[in-house]
Short mmCIF file of C-alpha atoms and ligand atoms in Angstrom, two decimals:
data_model
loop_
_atom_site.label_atom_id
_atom_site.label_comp_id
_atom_site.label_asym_id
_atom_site.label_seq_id
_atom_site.Cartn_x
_atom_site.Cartn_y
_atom_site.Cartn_z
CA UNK A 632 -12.87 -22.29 4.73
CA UNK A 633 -13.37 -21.71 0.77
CA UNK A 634 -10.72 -20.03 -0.58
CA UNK A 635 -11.63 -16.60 -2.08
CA UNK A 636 -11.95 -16.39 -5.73
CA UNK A 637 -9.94 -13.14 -6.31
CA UNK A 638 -6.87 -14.57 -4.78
CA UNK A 639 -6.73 -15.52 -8.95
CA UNK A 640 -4.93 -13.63 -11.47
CA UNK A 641 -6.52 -13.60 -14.36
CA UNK A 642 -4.20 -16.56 -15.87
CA UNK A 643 -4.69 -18.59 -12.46
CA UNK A 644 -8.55 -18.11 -12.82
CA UNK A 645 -8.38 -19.52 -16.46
CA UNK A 646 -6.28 -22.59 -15.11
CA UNK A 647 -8.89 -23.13 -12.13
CA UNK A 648 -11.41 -23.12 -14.52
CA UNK A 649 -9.66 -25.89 -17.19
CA UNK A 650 -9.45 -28.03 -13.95
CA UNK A 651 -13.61 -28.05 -13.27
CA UNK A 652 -13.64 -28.66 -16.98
CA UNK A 653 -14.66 -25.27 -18.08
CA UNK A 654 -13.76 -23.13 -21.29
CA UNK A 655 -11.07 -20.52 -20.45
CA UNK A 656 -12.92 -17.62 -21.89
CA UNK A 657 -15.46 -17.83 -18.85
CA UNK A 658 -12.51 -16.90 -16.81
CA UNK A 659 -12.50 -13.26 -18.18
CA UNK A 660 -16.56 -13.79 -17.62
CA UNK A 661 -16.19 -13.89 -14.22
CA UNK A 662 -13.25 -11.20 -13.66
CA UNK A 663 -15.60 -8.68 -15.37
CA UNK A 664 -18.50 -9.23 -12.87
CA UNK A 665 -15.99 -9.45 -10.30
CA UNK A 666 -14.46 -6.10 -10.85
CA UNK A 667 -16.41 -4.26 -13.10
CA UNK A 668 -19.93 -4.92 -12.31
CA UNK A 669 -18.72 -5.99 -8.55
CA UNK A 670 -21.10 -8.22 -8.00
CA UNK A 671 -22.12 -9.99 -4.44
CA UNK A 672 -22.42 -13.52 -4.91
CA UNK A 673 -21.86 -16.14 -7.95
CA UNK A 674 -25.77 -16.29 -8.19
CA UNK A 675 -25.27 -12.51 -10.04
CA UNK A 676 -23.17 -13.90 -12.69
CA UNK A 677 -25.91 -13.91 -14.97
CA UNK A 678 -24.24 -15.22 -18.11
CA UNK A 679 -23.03 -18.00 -16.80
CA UNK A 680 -25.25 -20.92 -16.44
CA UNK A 681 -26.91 -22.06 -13.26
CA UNK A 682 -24.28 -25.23 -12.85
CA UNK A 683 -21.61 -23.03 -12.82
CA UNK A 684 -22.69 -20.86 -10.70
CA UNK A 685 -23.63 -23.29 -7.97
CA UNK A 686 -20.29 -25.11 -8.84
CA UNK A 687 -18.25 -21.97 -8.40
CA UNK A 688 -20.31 -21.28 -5.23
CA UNK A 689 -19.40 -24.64 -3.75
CA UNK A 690 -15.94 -24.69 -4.14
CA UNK A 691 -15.08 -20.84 -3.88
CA UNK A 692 -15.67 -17.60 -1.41
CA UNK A 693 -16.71 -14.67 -3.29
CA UNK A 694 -14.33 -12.77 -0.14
CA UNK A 695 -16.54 -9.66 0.37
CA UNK A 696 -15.62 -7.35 3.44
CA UNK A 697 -17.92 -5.88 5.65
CA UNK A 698 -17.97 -2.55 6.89
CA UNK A 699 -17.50 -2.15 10.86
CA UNK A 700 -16.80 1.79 10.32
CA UNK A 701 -16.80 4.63 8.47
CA UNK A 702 -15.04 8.03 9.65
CA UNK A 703 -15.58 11.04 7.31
CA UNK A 704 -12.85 13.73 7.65
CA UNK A 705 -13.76 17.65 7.02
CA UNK A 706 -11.26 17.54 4.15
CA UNK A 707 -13.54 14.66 2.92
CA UNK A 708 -10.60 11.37 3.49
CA UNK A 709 -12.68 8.61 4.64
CA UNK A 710 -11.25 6.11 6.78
CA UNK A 711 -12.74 2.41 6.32
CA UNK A 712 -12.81 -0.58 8.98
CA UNK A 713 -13.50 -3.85 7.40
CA UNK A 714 -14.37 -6.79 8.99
CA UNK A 715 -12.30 -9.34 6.69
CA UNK A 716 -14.72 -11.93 7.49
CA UNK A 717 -12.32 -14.67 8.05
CA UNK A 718 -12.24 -16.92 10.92
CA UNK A 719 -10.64 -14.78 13.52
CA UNK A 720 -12.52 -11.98 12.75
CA UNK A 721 -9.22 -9.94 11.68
CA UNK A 722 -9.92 -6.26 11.35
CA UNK A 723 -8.22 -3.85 8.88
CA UNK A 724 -7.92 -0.10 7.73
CA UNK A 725 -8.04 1.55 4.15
CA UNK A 726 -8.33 5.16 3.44
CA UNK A 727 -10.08 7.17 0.62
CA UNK A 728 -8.88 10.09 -0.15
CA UNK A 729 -9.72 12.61 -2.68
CA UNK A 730 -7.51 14.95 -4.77
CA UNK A 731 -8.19 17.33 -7.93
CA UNK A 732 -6.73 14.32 -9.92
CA UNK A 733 -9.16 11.89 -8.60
CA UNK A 734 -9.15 9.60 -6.02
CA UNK A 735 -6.91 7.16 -4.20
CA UNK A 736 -6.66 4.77 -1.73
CA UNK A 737 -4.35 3.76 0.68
CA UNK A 738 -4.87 0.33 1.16
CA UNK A 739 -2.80 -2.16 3.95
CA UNK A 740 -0.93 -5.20 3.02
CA UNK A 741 -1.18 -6.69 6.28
CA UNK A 742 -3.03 -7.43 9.76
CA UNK A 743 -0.57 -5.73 12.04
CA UNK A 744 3.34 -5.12 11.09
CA UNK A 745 6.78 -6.83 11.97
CA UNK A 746 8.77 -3.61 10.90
CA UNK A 747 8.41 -2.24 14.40
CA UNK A 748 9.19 1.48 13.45
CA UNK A 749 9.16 3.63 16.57
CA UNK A 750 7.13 6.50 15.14
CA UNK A 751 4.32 4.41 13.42
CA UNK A 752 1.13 3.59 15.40
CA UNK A 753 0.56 -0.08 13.36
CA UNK A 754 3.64 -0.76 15.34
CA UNK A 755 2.32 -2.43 18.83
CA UNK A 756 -0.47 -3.97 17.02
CA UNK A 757 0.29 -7.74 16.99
CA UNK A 758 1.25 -9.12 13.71
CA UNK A 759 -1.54 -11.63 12.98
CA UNK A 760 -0.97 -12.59 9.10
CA UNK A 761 -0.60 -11.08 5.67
CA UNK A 762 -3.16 -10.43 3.60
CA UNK A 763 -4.16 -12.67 0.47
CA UNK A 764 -4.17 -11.32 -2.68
CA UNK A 765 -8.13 -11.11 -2.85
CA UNK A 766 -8.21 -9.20 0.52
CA UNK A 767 -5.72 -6.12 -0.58
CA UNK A 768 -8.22 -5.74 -3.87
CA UNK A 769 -11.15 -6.25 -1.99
CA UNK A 770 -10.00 -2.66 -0.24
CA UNK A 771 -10.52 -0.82 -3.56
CA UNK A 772 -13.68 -2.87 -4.58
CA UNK A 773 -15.83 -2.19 -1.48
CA UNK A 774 -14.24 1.16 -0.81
CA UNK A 775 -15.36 1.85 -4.69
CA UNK A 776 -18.69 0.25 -4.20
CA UNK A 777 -19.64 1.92 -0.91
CA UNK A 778 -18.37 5.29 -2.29
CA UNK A 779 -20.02 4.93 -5.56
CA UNK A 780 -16.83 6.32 -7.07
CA UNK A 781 -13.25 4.79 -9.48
CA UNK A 782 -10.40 4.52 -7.66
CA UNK A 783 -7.83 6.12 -9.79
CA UNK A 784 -4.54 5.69 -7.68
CA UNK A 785 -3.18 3.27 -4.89
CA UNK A 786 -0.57 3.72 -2.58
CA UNK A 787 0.56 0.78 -0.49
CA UNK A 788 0.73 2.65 2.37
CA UNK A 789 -1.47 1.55 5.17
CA UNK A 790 -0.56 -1.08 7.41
CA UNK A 791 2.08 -3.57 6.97
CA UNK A 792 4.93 -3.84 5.00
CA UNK A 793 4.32 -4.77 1.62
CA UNK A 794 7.85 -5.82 0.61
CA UNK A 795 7.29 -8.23 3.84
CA UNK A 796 3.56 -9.96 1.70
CA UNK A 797 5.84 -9.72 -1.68
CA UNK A 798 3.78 -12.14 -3.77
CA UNK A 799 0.40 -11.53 -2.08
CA UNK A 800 1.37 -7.41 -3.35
CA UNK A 801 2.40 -8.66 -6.59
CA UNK A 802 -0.47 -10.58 -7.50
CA UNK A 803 -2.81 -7.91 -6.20
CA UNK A 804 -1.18 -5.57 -8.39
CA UNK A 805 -1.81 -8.03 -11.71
CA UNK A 806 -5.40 -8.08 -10.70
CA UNK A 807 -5.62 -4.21 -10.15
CA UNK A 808 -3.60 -3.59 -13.42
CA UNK A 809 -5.63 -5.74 -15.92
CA UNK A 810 -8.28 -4.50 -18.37
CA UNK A 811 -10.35 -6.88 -17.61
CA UNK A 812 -10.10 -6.72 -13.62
CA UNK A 813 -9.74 -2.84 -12.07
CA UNK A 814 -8.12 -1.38 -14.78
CA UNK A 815 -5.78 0.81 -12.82
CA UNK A 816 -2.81 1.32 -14.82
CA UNK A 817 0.46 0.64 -12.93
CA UNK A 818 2.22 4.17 -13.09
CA UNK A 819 -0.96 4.79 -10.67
CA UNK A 820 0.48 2.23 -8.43
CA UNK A 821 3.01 3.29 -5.60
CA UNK A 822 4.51 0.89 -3.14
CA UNK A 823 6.12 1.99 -0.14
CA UNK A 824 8.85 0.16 1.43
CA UNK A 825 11.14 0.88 4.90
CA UNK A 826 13.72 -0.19 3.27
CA UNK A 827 13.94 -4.52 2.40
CA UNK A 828 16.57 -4.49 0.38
CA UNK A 829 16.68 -7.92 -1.64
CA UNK A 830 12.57 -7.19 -2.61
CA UNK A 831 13.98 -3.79 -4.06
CA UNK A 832 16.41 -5.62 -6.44
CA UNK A 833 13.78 -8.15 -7.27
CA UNK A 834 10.97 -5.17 -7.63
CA UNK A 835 13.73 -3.48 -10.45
CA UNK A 836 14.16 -7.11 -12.34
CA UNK A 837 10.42 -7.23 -12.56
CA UNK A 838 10.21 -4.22 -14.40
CA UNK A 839 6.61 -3.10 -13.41
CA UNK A 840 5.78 0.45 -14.08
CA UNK A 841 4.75 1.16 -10.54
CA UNK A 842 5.87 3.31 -8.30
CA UNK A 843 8.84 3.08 -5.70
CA UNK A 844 8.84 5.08 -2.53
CA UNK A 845 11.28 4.57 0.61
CA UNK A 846 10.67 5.30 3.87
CA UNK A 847 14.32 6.97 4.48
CA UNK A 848 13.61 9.31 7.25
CA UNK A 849 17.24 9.73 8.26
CA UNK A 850 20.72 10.10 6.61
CA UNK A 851 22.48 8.40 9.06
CA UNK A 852 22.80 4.96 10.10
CA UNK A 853 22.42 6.05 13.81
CA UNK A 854 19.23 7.79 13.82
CA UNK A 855 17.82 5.91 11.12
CA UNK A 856 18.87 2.62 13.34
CA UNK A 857 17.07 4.24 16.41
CA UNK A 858 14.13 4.77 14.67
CA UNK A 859 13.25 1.99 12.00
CA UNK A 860 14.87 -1.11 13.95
CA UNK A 861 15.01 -2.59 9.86
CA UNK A 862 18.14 -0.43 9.06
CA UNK A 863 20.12 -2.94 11.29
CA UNK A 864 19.43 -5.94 8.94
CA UNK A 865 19.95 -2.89 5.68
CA UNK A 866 21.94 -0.34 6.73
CA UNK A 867 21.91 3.00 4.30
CA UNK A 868 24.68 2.08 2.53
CA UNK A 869 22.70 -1.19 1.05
CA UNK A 870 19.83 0.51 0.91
CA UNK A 871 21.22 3.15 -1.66
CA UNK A 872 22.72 0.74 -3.52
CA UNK A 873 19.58 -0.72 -3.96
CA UNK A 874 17.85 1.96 -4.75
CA UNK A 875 20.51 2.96 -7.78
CA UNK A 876 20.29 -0.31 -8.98
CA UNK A 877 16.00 0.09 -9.40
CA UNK A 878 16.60 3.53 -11.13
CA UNK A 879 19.31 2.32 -13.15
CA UNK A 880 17.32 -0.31 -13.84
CA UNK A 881 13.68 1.20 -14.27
CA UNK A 882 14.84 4.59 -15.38
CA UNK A 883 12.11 5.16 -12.88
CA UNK A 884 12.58 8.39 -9.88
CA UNK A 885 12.37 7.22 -6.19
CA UNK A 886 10.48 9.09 -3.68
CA UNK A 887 11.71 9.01 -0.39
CA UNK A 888 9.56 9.75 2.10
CA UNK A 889 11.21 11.86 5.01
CA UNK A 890 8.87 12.54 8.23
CA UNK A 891 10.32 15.40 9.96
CA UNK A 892 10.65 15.22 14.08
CA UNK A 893 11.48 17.89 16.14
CA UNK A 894 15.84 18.11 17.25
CA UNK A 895 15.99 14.25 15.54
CA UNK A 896 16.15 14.57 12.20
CA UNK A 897 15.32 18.02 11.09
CA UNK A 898 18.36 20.49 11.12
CA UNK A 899 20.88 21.67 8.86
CA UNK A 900 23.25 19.13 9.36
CA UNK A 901 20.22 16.46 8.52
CA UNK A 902 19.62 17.78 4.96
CA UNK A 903 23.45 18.49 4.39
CA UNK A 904 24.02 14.47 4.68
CA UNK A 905 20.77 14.08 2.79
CA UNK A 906 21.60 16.69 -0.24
CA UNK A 907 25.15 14.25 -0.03
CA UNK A 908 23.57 10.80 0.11
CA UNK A 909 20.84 11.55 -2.80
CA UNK A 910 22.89 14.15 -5.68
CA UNK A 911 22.66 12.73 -8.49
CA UNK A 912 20.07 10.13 -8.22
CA UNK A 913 17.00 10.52 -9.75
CA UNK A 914 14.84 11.01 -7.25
CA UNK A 915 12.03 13.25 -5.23
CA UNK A 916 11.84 13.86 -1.52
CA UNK A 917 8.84 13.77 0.29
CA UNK A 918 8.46 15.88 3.64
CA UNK A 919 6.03 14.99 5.96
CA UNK A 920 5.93 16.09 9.25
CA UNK A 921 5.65 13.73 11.54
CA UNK A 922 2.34 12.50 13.33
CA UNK A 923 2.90 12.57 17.04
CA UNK A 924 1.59 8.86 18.10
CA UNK A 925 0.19 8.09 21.70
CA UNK A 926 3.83 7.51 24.03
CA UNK A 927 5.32 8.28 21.05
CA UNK A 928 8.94 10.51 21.80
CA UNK A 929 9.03 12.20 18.66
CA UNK A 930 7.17 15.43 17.91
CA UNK A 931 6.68 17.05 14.93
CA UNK A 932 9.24 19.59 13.63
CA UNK A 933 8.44 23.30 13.78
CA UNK A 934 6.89 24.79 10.05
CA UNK A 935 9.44 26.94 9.54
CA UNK A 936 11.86 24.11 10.33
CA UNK A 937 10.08 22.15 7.96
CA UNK A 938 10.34 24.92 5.49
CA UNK A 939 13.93 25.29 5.81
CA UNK A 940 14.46 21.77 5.53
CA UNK A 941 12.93 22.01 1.98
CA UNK A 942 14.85 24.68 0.93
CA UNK A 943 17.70 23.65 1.59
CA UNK A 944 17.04 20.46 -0.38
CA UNK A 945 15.96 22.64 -3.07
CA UNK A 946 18.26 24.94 -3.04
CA UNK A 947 20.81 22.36 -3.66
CA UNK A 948 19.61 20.22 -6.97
CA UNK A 949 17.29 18.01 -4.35
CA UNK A 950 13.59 18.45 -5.17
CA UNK A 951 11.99 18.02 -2.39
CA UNK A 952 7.91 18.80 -1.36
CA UNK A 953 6.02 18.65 1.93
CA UNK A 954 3.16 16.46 2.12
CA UNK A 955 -0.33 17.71 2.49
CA UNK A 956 -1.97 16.11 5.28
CA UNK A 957 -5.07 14.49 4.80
CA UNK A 958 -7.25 12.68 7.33
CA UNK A 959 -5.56 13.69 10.92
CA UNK A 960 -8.80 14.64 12.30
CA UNK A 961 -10.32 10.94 12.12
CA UNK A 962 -6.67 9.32 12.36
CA UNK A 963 -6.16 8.73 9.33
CA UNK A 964 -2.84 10.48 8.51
CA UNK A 965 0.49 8.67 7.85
CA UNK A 966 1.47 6.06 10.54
CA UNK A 967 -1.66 6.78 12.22
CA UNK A 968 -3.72 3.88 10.82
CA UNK A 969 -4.16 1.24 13.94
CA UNK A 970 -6.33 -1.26 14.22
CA UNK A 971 -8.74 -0.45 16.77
CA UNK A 972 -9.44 -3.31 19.35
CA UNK A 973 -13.31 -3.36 18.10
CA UNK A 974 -15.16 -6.99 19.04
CA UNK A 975 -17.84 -7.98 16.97
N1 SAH B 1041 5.75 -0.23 5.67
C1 SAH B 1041 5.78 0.71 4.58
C2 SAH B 1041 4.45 1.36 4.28
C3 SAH B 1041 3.59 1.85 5.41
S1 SAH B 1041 3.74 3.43 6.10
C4 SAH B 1041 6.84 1.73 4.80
O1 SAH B 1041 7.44 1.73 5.86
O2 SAH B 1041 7.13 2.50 3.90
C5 SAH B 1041 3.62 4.70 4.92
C6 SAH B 1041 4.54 5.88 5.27
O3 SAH B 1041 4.12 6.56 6.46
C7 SAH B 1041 5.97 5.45 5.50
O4 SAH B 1041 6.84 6.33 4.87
C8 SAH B 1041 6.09 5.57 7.00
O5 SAH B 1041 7.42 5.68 7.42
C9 SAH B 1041 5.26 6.80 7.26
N2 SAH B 1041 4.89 6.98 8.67
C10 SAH B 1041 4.64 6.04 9.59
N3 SAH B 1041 4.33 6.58 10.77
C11 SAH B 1041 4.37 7.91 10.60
C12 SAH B 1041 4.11 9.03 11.46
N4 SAH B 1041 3.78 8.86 12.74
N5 SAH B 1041 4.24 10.26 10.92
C13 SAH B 1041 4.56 10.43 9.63
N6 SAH B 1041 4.81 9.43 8.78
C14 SAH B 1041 4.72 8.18 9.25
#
């Protein structure tokens, strides 16, 4: 198979180019018709002459997705199914959804996931591969050109686990943050990570402005253990020390995302260790209740549990907010992504 030609940085493209003797400048030719006119095929690239064209056809994939399915939510998140068009005709989930600030989309970084997180539905879908650097942009391209609409934010927070695709995530990033490709600056970029703690060190040295959260969900090394299997390898304690390093670092706040489940997480003991574990780091707290999953054994916690829970983080120098849920009608809420078992 060809590979596909927005698996390039911008810099890679340029050196692709030198080696099929061509001037480097068409390099920033073809990112513009990739990602701001979005073209279909190389035969659109209009300024570029027919040889290259043909040339670029002949040794390259242009890597668009096709769309299997399209849910529609009544709070207006759409939930995409792309065909990925590769060999094995790999399936994968990105969702649009839409807030006064604009829109964002919550793309995957992988066909299935090796975290194996008890509460998440992408857990018990076979890990096939990560995705290339072409296919996580492609999410925002077609998603943008079936929409008719800019993506303004992404959040790296469908399936997979992008700290476990590292490069793939990075290199998408490049592509999404350059001028010349999306154009999505990278304080509109969040990445969300259960917790692999060398790729949080190597995230601070980097020194992008993107976005950090955690998936923390616990306070404690025993229910965190029991459900995110990944705090064996990185217990809290690393995990913390990680994350001080990044803001030390970065200067840059950490959201950790918390998902609330009923008489597991969610009582007053549970945000006393929390309030101890997180004073004095710069950092936000994220409440989401949890998303029941099919055989799943946790349940979401009560409101006025959830409620509590906030205050209490409040009320003692923690800010912490509970995340609006978008999507749960069509699936599309956190940890409910899941690739369905469609055959073409
Ligand atoms: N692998 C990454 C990103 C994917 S999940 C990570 O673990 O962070 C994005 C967020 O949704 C994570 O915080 C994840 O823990 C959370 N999540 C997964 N399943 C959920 C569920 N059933 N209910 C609520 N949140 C869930």
């Amino acid at each position: 198979m060809k590979e596909n030609i927005k698996n390039f940085n911008l810099d890679e493209l340029k050196e692709k180019l030198k080696e099929i003797s061509e001037k480097s400048f068409r390099a920033e030719q073809i990112f513009k018709w990739l990602y701001q006119e979005k073209v279909n095929t190389f035969n659109d690239m209009t300024n570029l002459s027919l040889e290259l064209r043909k040339k670029l056809d002949e040794k390259y994939n242009i890597g668009n997705f096709k769309i299997i399915k399209k849910l529609e939510s009544i709070d207006g998140t759409k939930k995409y199914l792309f065909d990925v068009q590769d060999e094995k005709g790999n399936l994968i989930e990105s969702v649009l959804m839409k807030y006064h600030h604009g829109y964002t989309v919550c793309v995957s970084s992988q066909i299935g996931c090796r975290m194996g997180c008890k509460f998440c539905a992408s857990t018990g879908i076979p890990f096939a591969r990560n995705l290339e650097t072409g296919e996580i942009v492609e999410q925002i391209l077609a998603i943008e050109k079936d929409s008719n609409i800019k993506v303004s934010n992404i959040v790296f927070m469908g399936i997979g686990e992008p700290f476990d695709n590292f490069e793939n995530v990075m290199n998408a990033i490049n592509i999404l943050n350059n001028p010349k490709g999306l154009n999505i600056g990278a304080r509109h970029i969040s990445i969300s990570t259960s917790g692999i703690v060398p790729k949080i060190y190597e995230l601070a040295d980097k020194k992008i402005q993107c976005t950090l959260s955690v998936s923390l969900h616990s306070s404690n090394d025993k229910t965190r253990s029991e459900m995110m299997p990944i705090n064996n390898l990185y217990p809290i304690d690393e995990l913390m020390k990680a994350c001080k390093y990044y803001i030390e670092k970065t200067n840059k706040r950490i959201s950790f995302e918390y998902a609330l489940a009923k008489d597991n997480n969610d009582n007053l003991e549970d945000a006393k260790q929390l309030v101890k574990l997180l004073r004095g780091m710069l950092s936000h707290v994220n409440l989401i209740p949890i998303n029941k999953i099919e055989d799943g054994k946790y349940i979401k916690s009560t409101n006025e549990n959830i409620i509590k829970f906030r205050d209490y983080l409040n009320d003692h120098g923690i800010v912490a907010t509970i995340r609006r849920e978008l999507g749960s009608d069509i699936s599309a809420a956190c940890g409910q992504l899941r690739k369905q078992n469609l055959k073409r």
